[in-house]
């Protein structure tokens, strides 16, 4: 968004590709523009070598070496996988023994220790409903915590957790393991909202909202294995009510993953028209689904 206001690297896709290929071999890179160029669309950059290509009998090991990048709508976010990342825990991030009650009440315990599919689901939403967006304006939430202890609490995190409850966004957390959850929600000044959750050090939910009218925007992303992706999409859309949205789903193309992809390919949203639907076969046995919706 607003490429003319970005630094030179981010003012064009060709500039970004040149920059990326300084750090990754251009001989193994692939670059895509996904969607209608006259509307919102996605930029996708892939690079890497499938070191497990000769070992097709062990899909669990091939996941580690299958690189993929997910790029945000008009504002390219390049996600480079690194299984050795150590997530720092801020004092403001909820440890497992102090999960907010609203979140604990909605969490259904599940064991994620076995084989896991490598996938990601992302929603990019623009032109949010004005009433829904106003819930993330600080001016609507003055002096809500008069007994706050400034030495141990801050208004942004307290309000962030409360926003999750009052807006219903806590409903997206329906399949987490409490014992492995780190969660952080924050309300910004003068407006805006961010929620980040990490499960088992390798799965995540992220939700970011910019509510200003005229350029309102929200993004949601998760790589948590979940066969009911339609439930997640409907919950987020029902709360934020965007006029336009892009849905992108990337999944490893294994035999036991087809149902989830097929369901999203057929997926329809009430009160929305699907303008575009594109399916790509990517490197390393990955598939990408891109769907673009506009409100009726």
mmCIF file of C-alpha atoms in Angstrom:
data_model
loop_
_atom_site.group_PDB
_atom_site.id
_atom_site.type_symbol
_atom_site.label_atom_id
_atom_site.label_comp_id
_atom_site.label_asym_id
_atom_site.label_seq_id
_atom_site.Cartn_x
_atom_site.Cartn_y
_atom_site.Cartn_z
ATOM 1 C CA UNK A 1 0.000 0.000 0.000
ATOM 2 C CA UNK A 2 1.176 3.530 -0.866
ATOM 3 C CA UNK A 3 4.394 2.412 -2.644
ATOM 4 C CA UNK A 4 5.394 6.042 -3.295
ATOM 5 C CA UNK A 5 5.704 6.534 0.489
ATOM 6 C CA UNK A 6 7.994 3.545 0.988
ATOM 7 C CA UNK A 7 11.766 3.407 0.919
ATOM 8 C CA UNK A 8 13.266 2.830 -2.529
ATOM 9 C CA UNK A 9 13.480 -0.957 -2.112
ATOM 10 C CA UNK A 10 9.720 -1.220 -1.571
ATOM 11 C CA UNK A 11 8.604 1.203 -4.289
ATOM 12 C CA UNK A 12 8.419 -1.506 -6.946
ATOM 13 C CA UNK A 13 8.358 -5.288 -7.250
ATOM 14 C CA UNK A 14 11.430 -5.281 -9.492
ATOM 15 C CA UNK A 15 13.384 -3.374 -6.821
ATOM 16 C CA UNK A 16 12.400 -5.949 -4.216
ATOM 17 C CA UNK A 17 13.399 -8.853 -6.471
ATOM 18 C CA UNK A 18 16.788 -7.266 -7.081
ATOM 19 C CA UNK A 19 17.279 -6.840 -3.343
ATOM 20 C CA UNK A 20 16.173 -10.396 -2.515
ATOM 21 C CA UNK A 21 18.433 -11.901 -5.160
ATOM 22 C CA UNK A 22 21.418 -10.282 -3.493
ATOM 23 C CA UNK A 23 20.881 -12.641 -0.573
ATOM 24 C CA UNK A 24 19.370 -15.682 -2.315
ATOM 25 C CA UNK A 25 20.561 -17.350 -5.552
ATOM 26 C CA UNK A 26 18.734 -15.875 -8.535
ATOM 27 C CA UNK A 27 19.171 -19.193 -10.375
ATOM 28 C CA UNK A 28 16.711 -20.903 -7.998
ATOM 29 C CA UNK A 29 14.260 -18.042 -7.489
ATOM 30 C CA UNK A 30 10.734 -17.743 -8.835
ATOM 31 C CA UNK A 31 8.569 -14.623 -8.752
ATOM 32 C CA UNK A 32 4.826 -14.356 -9.346
ATOM 33 C CA UNK A 33 2.156 -11.673 -9.464
ATOM 34 C CA UNK A 34 -1.121 -13.355 -8.471
ATOM 35 C CA UNK A 35 -4.504 -11.831 -9.302
ATOM 36 C CA UNK A 36 -6.002 -9.063 -11.426
ATOM 37 C CA UNK A 37 -3.464 -6.285 -11.976
ATOM 38 C CA UNK A 38 -6.257 -3.709 -12.092
ATOM 39 C CA UNK A 39 -7.369 -4.674 -8.555
ATOM 40 C CA UNK A 40 -5.733 -5.866 -5.355
ATOM 41 C CA UNK A 41 -3.233 -8.628 -6.043
ATOM 42 C CA UNK A 42 -0.380 -10.586 -4.467
ATOM 43 C CA UNK A 43 3.336 -10.767 -5.043
ATOM 44 C CA UNK A 44 4.980 -14.110 -4.383
ATOM 45 C CA UNK A 45 8.700 -14.871 -4.151
ATOM 46 C CA UNK A 46 10.046 -18.413 -3.777
ATOM 47 C CA UNK A 47 13.622 -19.553 -3.450
ATOM 48 C CA UNK A 48 15.494 -22.620 -2.249
ATOM 49 C CA UNK A 49 16.584 -26.127 -3.121
ATOM 50 C CA UNK A 50 14.612 -29.216 -2.168
ATOM 51 C CA UNK A 51 17.331 -31.282 -0.498
ATOM 52 C CA UNK A 52 14.838 -34.069 0.240
ATOM 53 C CA UNK A 53 13.646 -34.503 -3.340
ATOM 54 C CA UNK A 54 15.192 -37.938 -3.571
ATOM 55 C CA UNK A 55 13.469 -39.077 -0.352
ATOM 56 C CA UNK A 56 9.781 -38.891 -1.281
ATOM 57 C CA UNK A 57 8.956 -41.677 1.144
ATOM 58 C CA UNK A 58 9.525 -39.389 4.126
ATOM 59 C CA UNK A 59 7.233 -36.348 3.809
ATOM 60 C CA UNK A 60 7.919 -35.273 7.390
ATOM 61 C CA UNK A 61 11.568 -34.597 6.577
ATOM 62 C CA UNK A 62 10.820 -32.901 3.276
ATOM 63 C CA UNK A 63 8.770 -30.262 5.071
ATOM 64 C CA UNK A 64 11.836 -28.780 6.706
ATOM 65 C CA UNK A 65 13.628 -28.100 3.438
ATOM 66 C CA UNK A 66 10.685 -26.804 1.400
ATOM 67 C CA UNK A 67 11.053 -23.011 1.350
ATOM 68 C CA UNK A 68 8.086 -20.776 0.769
ATOM 69 C CA UNK A 69 7.315 -17.084 0.969
ATOM 70 C CA UNK A 70 3.948 -15.476 1.674
ATOM 71 C CA UNK A 71 3.545 -11.921 0.468
ATOM 72 C CA UNK A 72 1.048 -9.376 1.717
ATOM 73 C CA UNK A 73 -1.345 -7.411 -0.450
ATOM 74 C CA UNK A 74 0.550 -4.583 -2.168
ATOM 75 C CA UNK A 75 2.962 -4.471 0.779
ATOM 76 C CA UNK A 76 5.303 -7.366 0.310
ATOM 77 C CA UNK A 77 6.137 -9.337 3.437
ATOM 78 C CA UNK A 78 8.751 -12.011 2.766
ATOM 79 C CA UNK A 79 8.552 -14.875 5.230
ATOM 80 C CA UNK A 80 11.834 -16.826 5.393
ATOM 81 C CA UNK A 81 11.532 -20.110 7.248
ATOM 82 C CA UNK A 82 13.987 -20.802 10.051
ATOM 83 C CA UNK A 83 13.232 -23.731 12.302
ATOM 84 C CA UNK A 84 15.899 -22.590 14.792
ATOM 85 C CA UNK A 85 14.261 -19.264 15.662
ATOM 86 C CA UNK A 86 13.998 -18.703 19.414
ATOM 87 C CA UNK A 87 11.004 -16.473 20.179
ATOM 88 C CA UNK A 88 11.870 -13.992 22.941
ATOM 89 C CA UNK A 89 9.320 -13.750 25.720
ATOM 90 C CA UNK A 90 8.589 -10.202 26.808
ATOM 91 C CA UNK A 91 7.284 -9.668 30.364
ATOM 92 C CA UNK A 92 4.069 -8.541 28.670
ATOM 93 C CA UNK A 93 3.530 -11.814 26.800
ATOM 94 C CA UNK A 94 1.221 -14.178 28.638
ATOM 95 C CA UNK A 95 3.032 -17.255 30.029
ATOM 96 C CA UNK A 96 1.126 -20.529 30.135
ATOM 97 C CA UNK A 97 0.095 -20.084 33.771
ATOM 98 C CA UNK A 98 -1.525 -16.674 33.192
ATOM 99 C CA UNK A 99 -3.495 -17.021 29.952
ATOM 100 C CA UNK A 100 -6.313 -14.446 29.870
ATOM 101 C CA UNK A 101 -9.492 -16.098 31.092
ATOM 102 C CA UNK A 102 -11.440 -15.226 27.954
ATOM 103 C CA UNK A 103 -8.854 -17.117 25.897
ATOM 104 C CA UNK A 104 -8.603 -20.106 28.208
ATOM 105 C CA UNK A 105 -12.372 -20.500 28.125
ATOM 106 C CA UNK A 106 -12.355 -20.885 24.332
ATOM 107 C CA UNK A 107 -9.353 -23.152 23.927
ATOM 108 C CA UNK A 108 -9.912 -26.791 23.010
ATOM 109 C CA UNK A 109 -6.922 -28.910 23.890
ATOM 110 C CA UNK A 110 -5.258 -30.778 21.075
ATOM 111 C CA UNK A 111 -1.990 -32.692 20.676
ATOM 112 C CA UNK A 112 0.235 -31.360 17.880
ATOM 113 C CA UNK A 113 3.216 -33.641 18.514
ATOM 114 C CA UNK A 114 2.697 -35.932 15.504
ATOM 115 C CA UNK A 115 3.191 -35.363 11.786
ATOM 116 C CA UNK A 116 2.096 -31.900 10.698
ATOM 117 C CA UNK A 117 1.108 -30.543 7.343
ATOM 118 C CA UNK A 118 3.016 -27.463 6.192
ATOM 119 C CA UNK A 119 0.440 -24.824 5.310
ATOM 120 C CA UNK A 120 -0.535 -21.209 5.819
ATOM 121 C CA UNK A 121 -3.807 -19.320 5.572
ATOM 122 C CA UNK A 122 -3.871 -15.564 5.150
ATOM 123 C CA UNK A 123 -6.632 -12.983 4.799
ATOM 124 C CA UNK A 124 -5.990 -9.427 3.637
ATOM 125 C CA UNK A 125 -8.939 -7.103 4.112
ATOM 126 C CA UNK A 126 -9.565 -3.499 3.053
ATOM 127 C CA UNK A 127 -12.394 -0.976 3.459
ATOM 128 C CA UNK A 128 -13.460 -2.292 6.854
ATOM 129 C CA UNK A 129 -16.960 -1.610 8.140
ATOM 130 C CA UNK A 130 -16.819 1.801 9.859
ATOM 131 C CA UNK A 131 -18.604 0.655 13.011
ATOM 132 C CA UNK A 132 -16.398 -2.436 13.329
ATOM 133 C CA UNK A 133 -13.241 -0.404 12.718
ATOM 134 C CA UNK A 134 -14.201 2.173 15.361
ATOM 135 C CA UNK A 135 -13.789 -0.506 18.043
ATOM 136 C CA UNK A 136 -10.032 -0.182 17.525
ATOM 137 C CA UNK A 137 -9.866 3.591 18.026
ATOM 138 C CA UNK A 138 -8.347 4.539 21.389
ATOM 139 C CA UNK A 139 -10.708 7.508 21.702
ATOM 140 C CA UNK A 140 -13.525 5.011 22.253
ATOM 141 C CA UNK A 141 -11.742 3.427 25.217
ATOM 142 C CA UNK A 142 -10.683 6.153 27.656
ATOM 143 C CA UNK A 143 -10.108 5.437 31.370
ATOM 144 C CA UNK A 144 -11.288 1.847 31.224
ATOM 145 C CA UNK A 145 -8.729 0.614 33.768
ATOM 146 C CA UNK A 146 -8.665 3.124 36.647
ATOM 147 C CA UNK A 147 -7.082 0.580 39.011
ATOM 148 C CA UNK A 148 -4.233 -0.288 36.635
ATOM 149 C CA UNK A 149 -0.836 -0.758 38.303
ATOM 150 C CA UNK A 150 1.653 1.150 36.063
ATOM 151 C CA UNK A 151 4.574 -0.774 37.589
ATOM 152 C CA UNK A 152 3.303 -4.098 36.287
ATOM 153 C CA UNK A 153 0.671 -3.305 33.670
ATOM 154 C CA UNK A 154 0.237 -0.992 30.720
ATOM 155 C CA UNK A 155 -2.902 0.371 29.108
ATOM 156 C CA UNK A 156 -2.100 -0.921 25.616
ATOM 157 C CA UNK A 157 -1.927 -4.580 26.650
ATOM 158 C CA UNK A 158 -4.888 -4.423 29.018
ATOM 159 C CA UNK A 159 -7.034 -2.793 26.342
ATOM 160 C CA UNK A 160 -5.728 -5.175 23.678
ATOM 161 C CA UNK A 161 -6.937 -8.175 25.663
ATOM 162 C CA UNK A 162 -10.277 -6.482 26.321
ATOM 163 C CA UNK A 163 -10.707 -5.703 22.608
ATOM 164 C CA UNK A 164 -10.320 -9.402 21.864
ATOM 165 C CA UNK A 165 -13.332 -10.084 24.097
ATOM 166 C CA UNK A 166 -15.607 -7.199 23.190
ATOM 167 C CA UNK A 167 -15.187 -7.628 19.425
ATOM 168 C CA UNK A 168 -15.439 -11.424 19.471
ATOM 169 C CA UNK A 169 -11.965 -11.929 17.996
ATOM 170 C CA UNK A 170 -11.242 -14.359 20.812
ATOM 171 C CA UNK A 171 -13.490 -16.814 18.936
ATOM 172 C CA UNK A 172 -10.680 -17.603 16.481
ATOM 173 C CA UNK A 173 -8.728 -19.352 19.258
ATOM 174 C CA UNK A 174 -10.620 -22.612 19.284
ATOM 175 C CA UNK A 175 -7.875 -25.246 18.835
ATOM 176 C CA UNK A 176 -4.918 -24.264 20.978
ATOM 177 C CA UNK A 177 -2.948 -26.148 23.565
ATOM 178 C CA UNK A 178 -2.889 -23.976 26.712
ATOM 179 C CA UNK A 179 0.347 -25.478 27.952
ATOM 180 C CA UNK A 180 2.297 -24.305 24.893
ATOM 181 C CA UNK A 181 0.669 -20.933 24.196
ATOM 182 C CA UNK A 182 2.288 -17.498 24.265
ATOM 183 C CA UNK A 183 -0.131 -14.675 23.523
ATOM 184 C CA UNK A 184 0.228 -10.920 23.215
ATOM 185 C CA UNK A 185 -2.526 -8.439 22.262
ATOM 186 C CA UNK A 186 -1.930 -4.684 22.095
ATOM 187 C CA UNK A 187 -4.015 -1.559 21.373
ATOM 188 C CA UNK A 188 -2.000 1.280 19.822
ATOM 189 C CA UNK A 189 -2.254 5.040 20.277
ATOM 190 C CA UNK A 190 -4.186 6.756 18.723
ATOM 191 C CA UNK A 191 -5.608 3.687 16.970
ATOM 192 C CA UNK A 192 -4.766 0.198 15.730
ATOM 193 C CA UNK A 193 -4.558 -3.297 17.115
ATOM 194 C CA UNK A 194 -2.187 -6.264 17.037
ATOM 195 C CA UNK A 195 -2.549 -9.809 18.348
ATOM 196 C CA UNK A 196 0.192 -12.446 18.126
ATOM 197 C CA UNK A 197 0.110 -16.004 19.416
ATOM 198 C CA UNK A 198 2.739 -18.757 19.286
ATOM 199 C CA UNK A 199 1.929 -22.422 19.886
ATOM 200 C CA UNK A 200 4.599 -25.087 20.470
ATOM 201 C CA UNK A 201 7.264 -22.621 19.249
ATOM 202 C CA UNK A 202 6.340 -23.375 15.618
ATOM 203 C CA UNK A 203 2.693 -22.401 14.973
ATOM 204 C CA UNK A 204 1.274 -18.905 15.053
ATOM 205 C CA UNK A 205 -1.758 -16.653 14.736
ATOM 206 C CA UNK A 206 -1.222 -13.014 13.768
ATOM 207 C CA UNK A 207 -3.884 -10.335 13.469
ATOM 208 C CA UNK A 208 -3.221 -6.669 12.672
ATOM 209 C CA UNK A 209 -5.801 -3.930 12.204
ATOM 210 C CA UNK A 210 -5.431 -0.365 10.908
ATOM 211 C CA UNK A 211 -8.888 1.193 11.390
ATOM 212 C CA UNK A 212 -8.590 4.693 9.860
ATOM 213 C CA UNK A 213 -11.439 5.399 7.472
ATOM 214 C CA UNK A 214 -10.310 5.903 3.885
ATOM 215 C CA UNK A 215 -7.482 3.372 4.119
ATOM 216 C CA UNK A 216 -8.623 0.844 6.700
ATOM 217 C CA UNK A 217 -6.852 -2.487 6.485
ATOM 218 C CA UNK A 218 -6.591 -5.747 8.405
ATOM 219 C CA UNK A 219 -4.569 -8.923 8.008
ATOM 220 C CA UNK A 220 -4.911 -12.358 9.558
ATOM 221 C CA UNK A 221 -2.506 -15.264 9.168
ATOM 222 C CA UNK A 222 -1.961 -18.680 10.716
ATOM 223 C CA UNK A 223 0.041 -21.815 9.993
ATOM 224 C CA UNK A 224 -1.734 -23.855 12.654
ATOM 225 C CA UNK A 225 -2.962 -27.192 11.227
ATOM 226 C CA UNK A 226 -6.715 -26.878 11.084
ATOM 227 C CA UNK A 227 -9.094 -28.673 8.746
ATOM 228 C CA UNK A 228 -11.870 -26.190 9.447
ATOM 229 C CA UNK A 229 -10.352 -23.191 7.674
ATOM 230 C CA UNK A 230 -13.824 -22.033 6.614
ATOM 231 C CA UNK A 231 -14.722 -21.535 10.286
ATOM 232 C CA UNK A 232 -11.739 -19.254 10.810
ATOM 233 C CA UNK A 233 -12.433 -17.214 7.686
ATOM 234 C CA UNK A 234 -16.106 -16.740 8.518
ATOM 235 C CA UNK A 235 -15.332 -15.686 12.094
ATOM 236 C CA UNK A 236 -12.815 -13.026 11.079
ATOM 237 C CA UNK A 237 -14.960 -11.675 8.232
ATOM 238 C CA UNK A 238 -18.088 -11.571 10.403
ATOM 239 C CA UNK A 239 -16.309 -9.302 12.894
ATOM 240 C CA UNK A 240 -14.426 -6.910 10.591
ATOM 241 C CA UNK A 241 -16.890 -6.847 7.645
ATOM 242 C CA UNK A 242 -14.437 -5.704 4.922
ATOM 243 C CA UNK A 243 -15.711 -4.588 1.523
ATOM 244 C CA UNK A 244 -12.812 -6.368 -0.187
ATOM 245 C CA UNK A 245 -10.642 -9.291 0.812
ATOM 246 C CA UNK A 246 -8.028 -11.659 -0.537
ATOM 247 C CA UNK A 247 -7.736 -15.217 0.748
ATOM 248 C CA UNK A 248 -4.505 -17.077 0.122
ATOM 249 C CA UNK A 249 -3.906 -20.645 1.213
ATOM 250 C CA UNK A 250 -0.586 -22.450 0.669
ATOM 251 C CA UNK A 251 -0.313 -26.141 1.415
ATOM 252 C CA UNK A 252 2.003 -29.014 0.734
ATOM 253 C CA UNK A 253 0.499 -31.152 -1.993
ATOM 254 C CA UNK A 254 0.229 -34.488 -0.186
ATOM 255 C CA UNK A 255 -2.565 -36.998 -0.593
ATOM 256 C CA UNK A 256 -4.068 -36.362 2.859
ATOM 257 C CA UNK A 257 -4.216 -32.588 2.339
ATOM 258 C CA UNK A 258 -6.591 -32.435 -0.618
ATOM 259 C CA UNK A 259 -9.852 -32.161 1.352
ATOM 260 C CA UNK A 260 -8.885 -28.896 3.030
ATOM 261 C CA UNK A 261 -7.729 -27.330 -0.233
ATOM 262 C CA UNK A 262 -10.796 -28.551 -2.108
ATOM 263 C CA UNK A 263 -13.081 -27.107 0.557
ATOM 264 C CA UNK A 264 -11.482 -23.683 0.234
ATOM 265 C CA UNK A 265 -11.596 -23.850 -3.559
ATOM 266 C CA UNK A 266 -15.380 -24.324 -3.309
ATOM 267 C CA UNK A 267 -15.726 -21.907 -0.390
ATOM 268 C CA UNK A 268 -18.267 -19.090 -0.700
ATOM 269 C CA UNK A 269 -18.896 -16.181 1.665
ATOM 270 C CA UNK A 270 -22.418 -14.992 2.389
ATOM 271 C CA UNK A 271 -23.038 -11.470 1.052
ATOM 272 C CA UNK A 272 -19.813 -11.563 -1.001
ATOM 273 C CA UNK A 273 -19.053 -12.268 -4.653
ATOM 274 C CA UNK A 274 -15.897 -14.173 -5.521
ATOM 275 C CA UNK A 275 -14.299 -12.177 -8.332
ATOM 276 C CA UNK A 276 -11.179 -14.323 -8.824
ATOM 277 C CA UNK A 277 -10.093 -17.863 -8.014
ATOM 278 C CA UNK A 278 -6.615 -19.038 -9.029
ATOM 279 C CA UNK A 279 -4.799 -22.269 -8.150
ATOM 280 C CA UNK A 280 -1.050 -22.626 -8.697
ATOM 281 C CA UNK A 281 1.148 -25.701 -8.607
ATOM 282 C CA UNK A 282 4.390 -24.426 -7.062
ATOM 283 C CA UNK A 283 7.866 -25.830 -6.517
ATOM 284 C CA UNK A 284 8.491 -28.619 -4.011
ATOM 285 C CA UNK A 285 4.957 -30.064 -4.238
ATOM 286 C CA UNK A 286 3.163 -27.011 -2.886
ATOM 287 C CA UNK A 287 -0.157 -25.619 -4.061
ATOM 288 C CA UNK A 288 -1.415 -22.054 -3.718
ATOM 289 C CA UNK A 289 -5.048 -20.948 -3.760
ATOM 290 C CA UNK A 290 -5.813 -17.269 -4.310
ATOM 291 C CA UNK A 291 -9.400 -16.000 -4.002
ATOM 292 C CA UNK A 292 -10.543 -12.390 -4.205
ATOM 293 C CA UNK A 293 -13.963 -11.349 -2.843
ATOM 294 C CA UNK A 294 -16.000 -8.152 -2.951
ATOM 295 C CA UNK A 295 -19.036 -7.361 -0.799
ATOM 296 C CA UNK A 296 -22.386 -7.368 -2.588
#
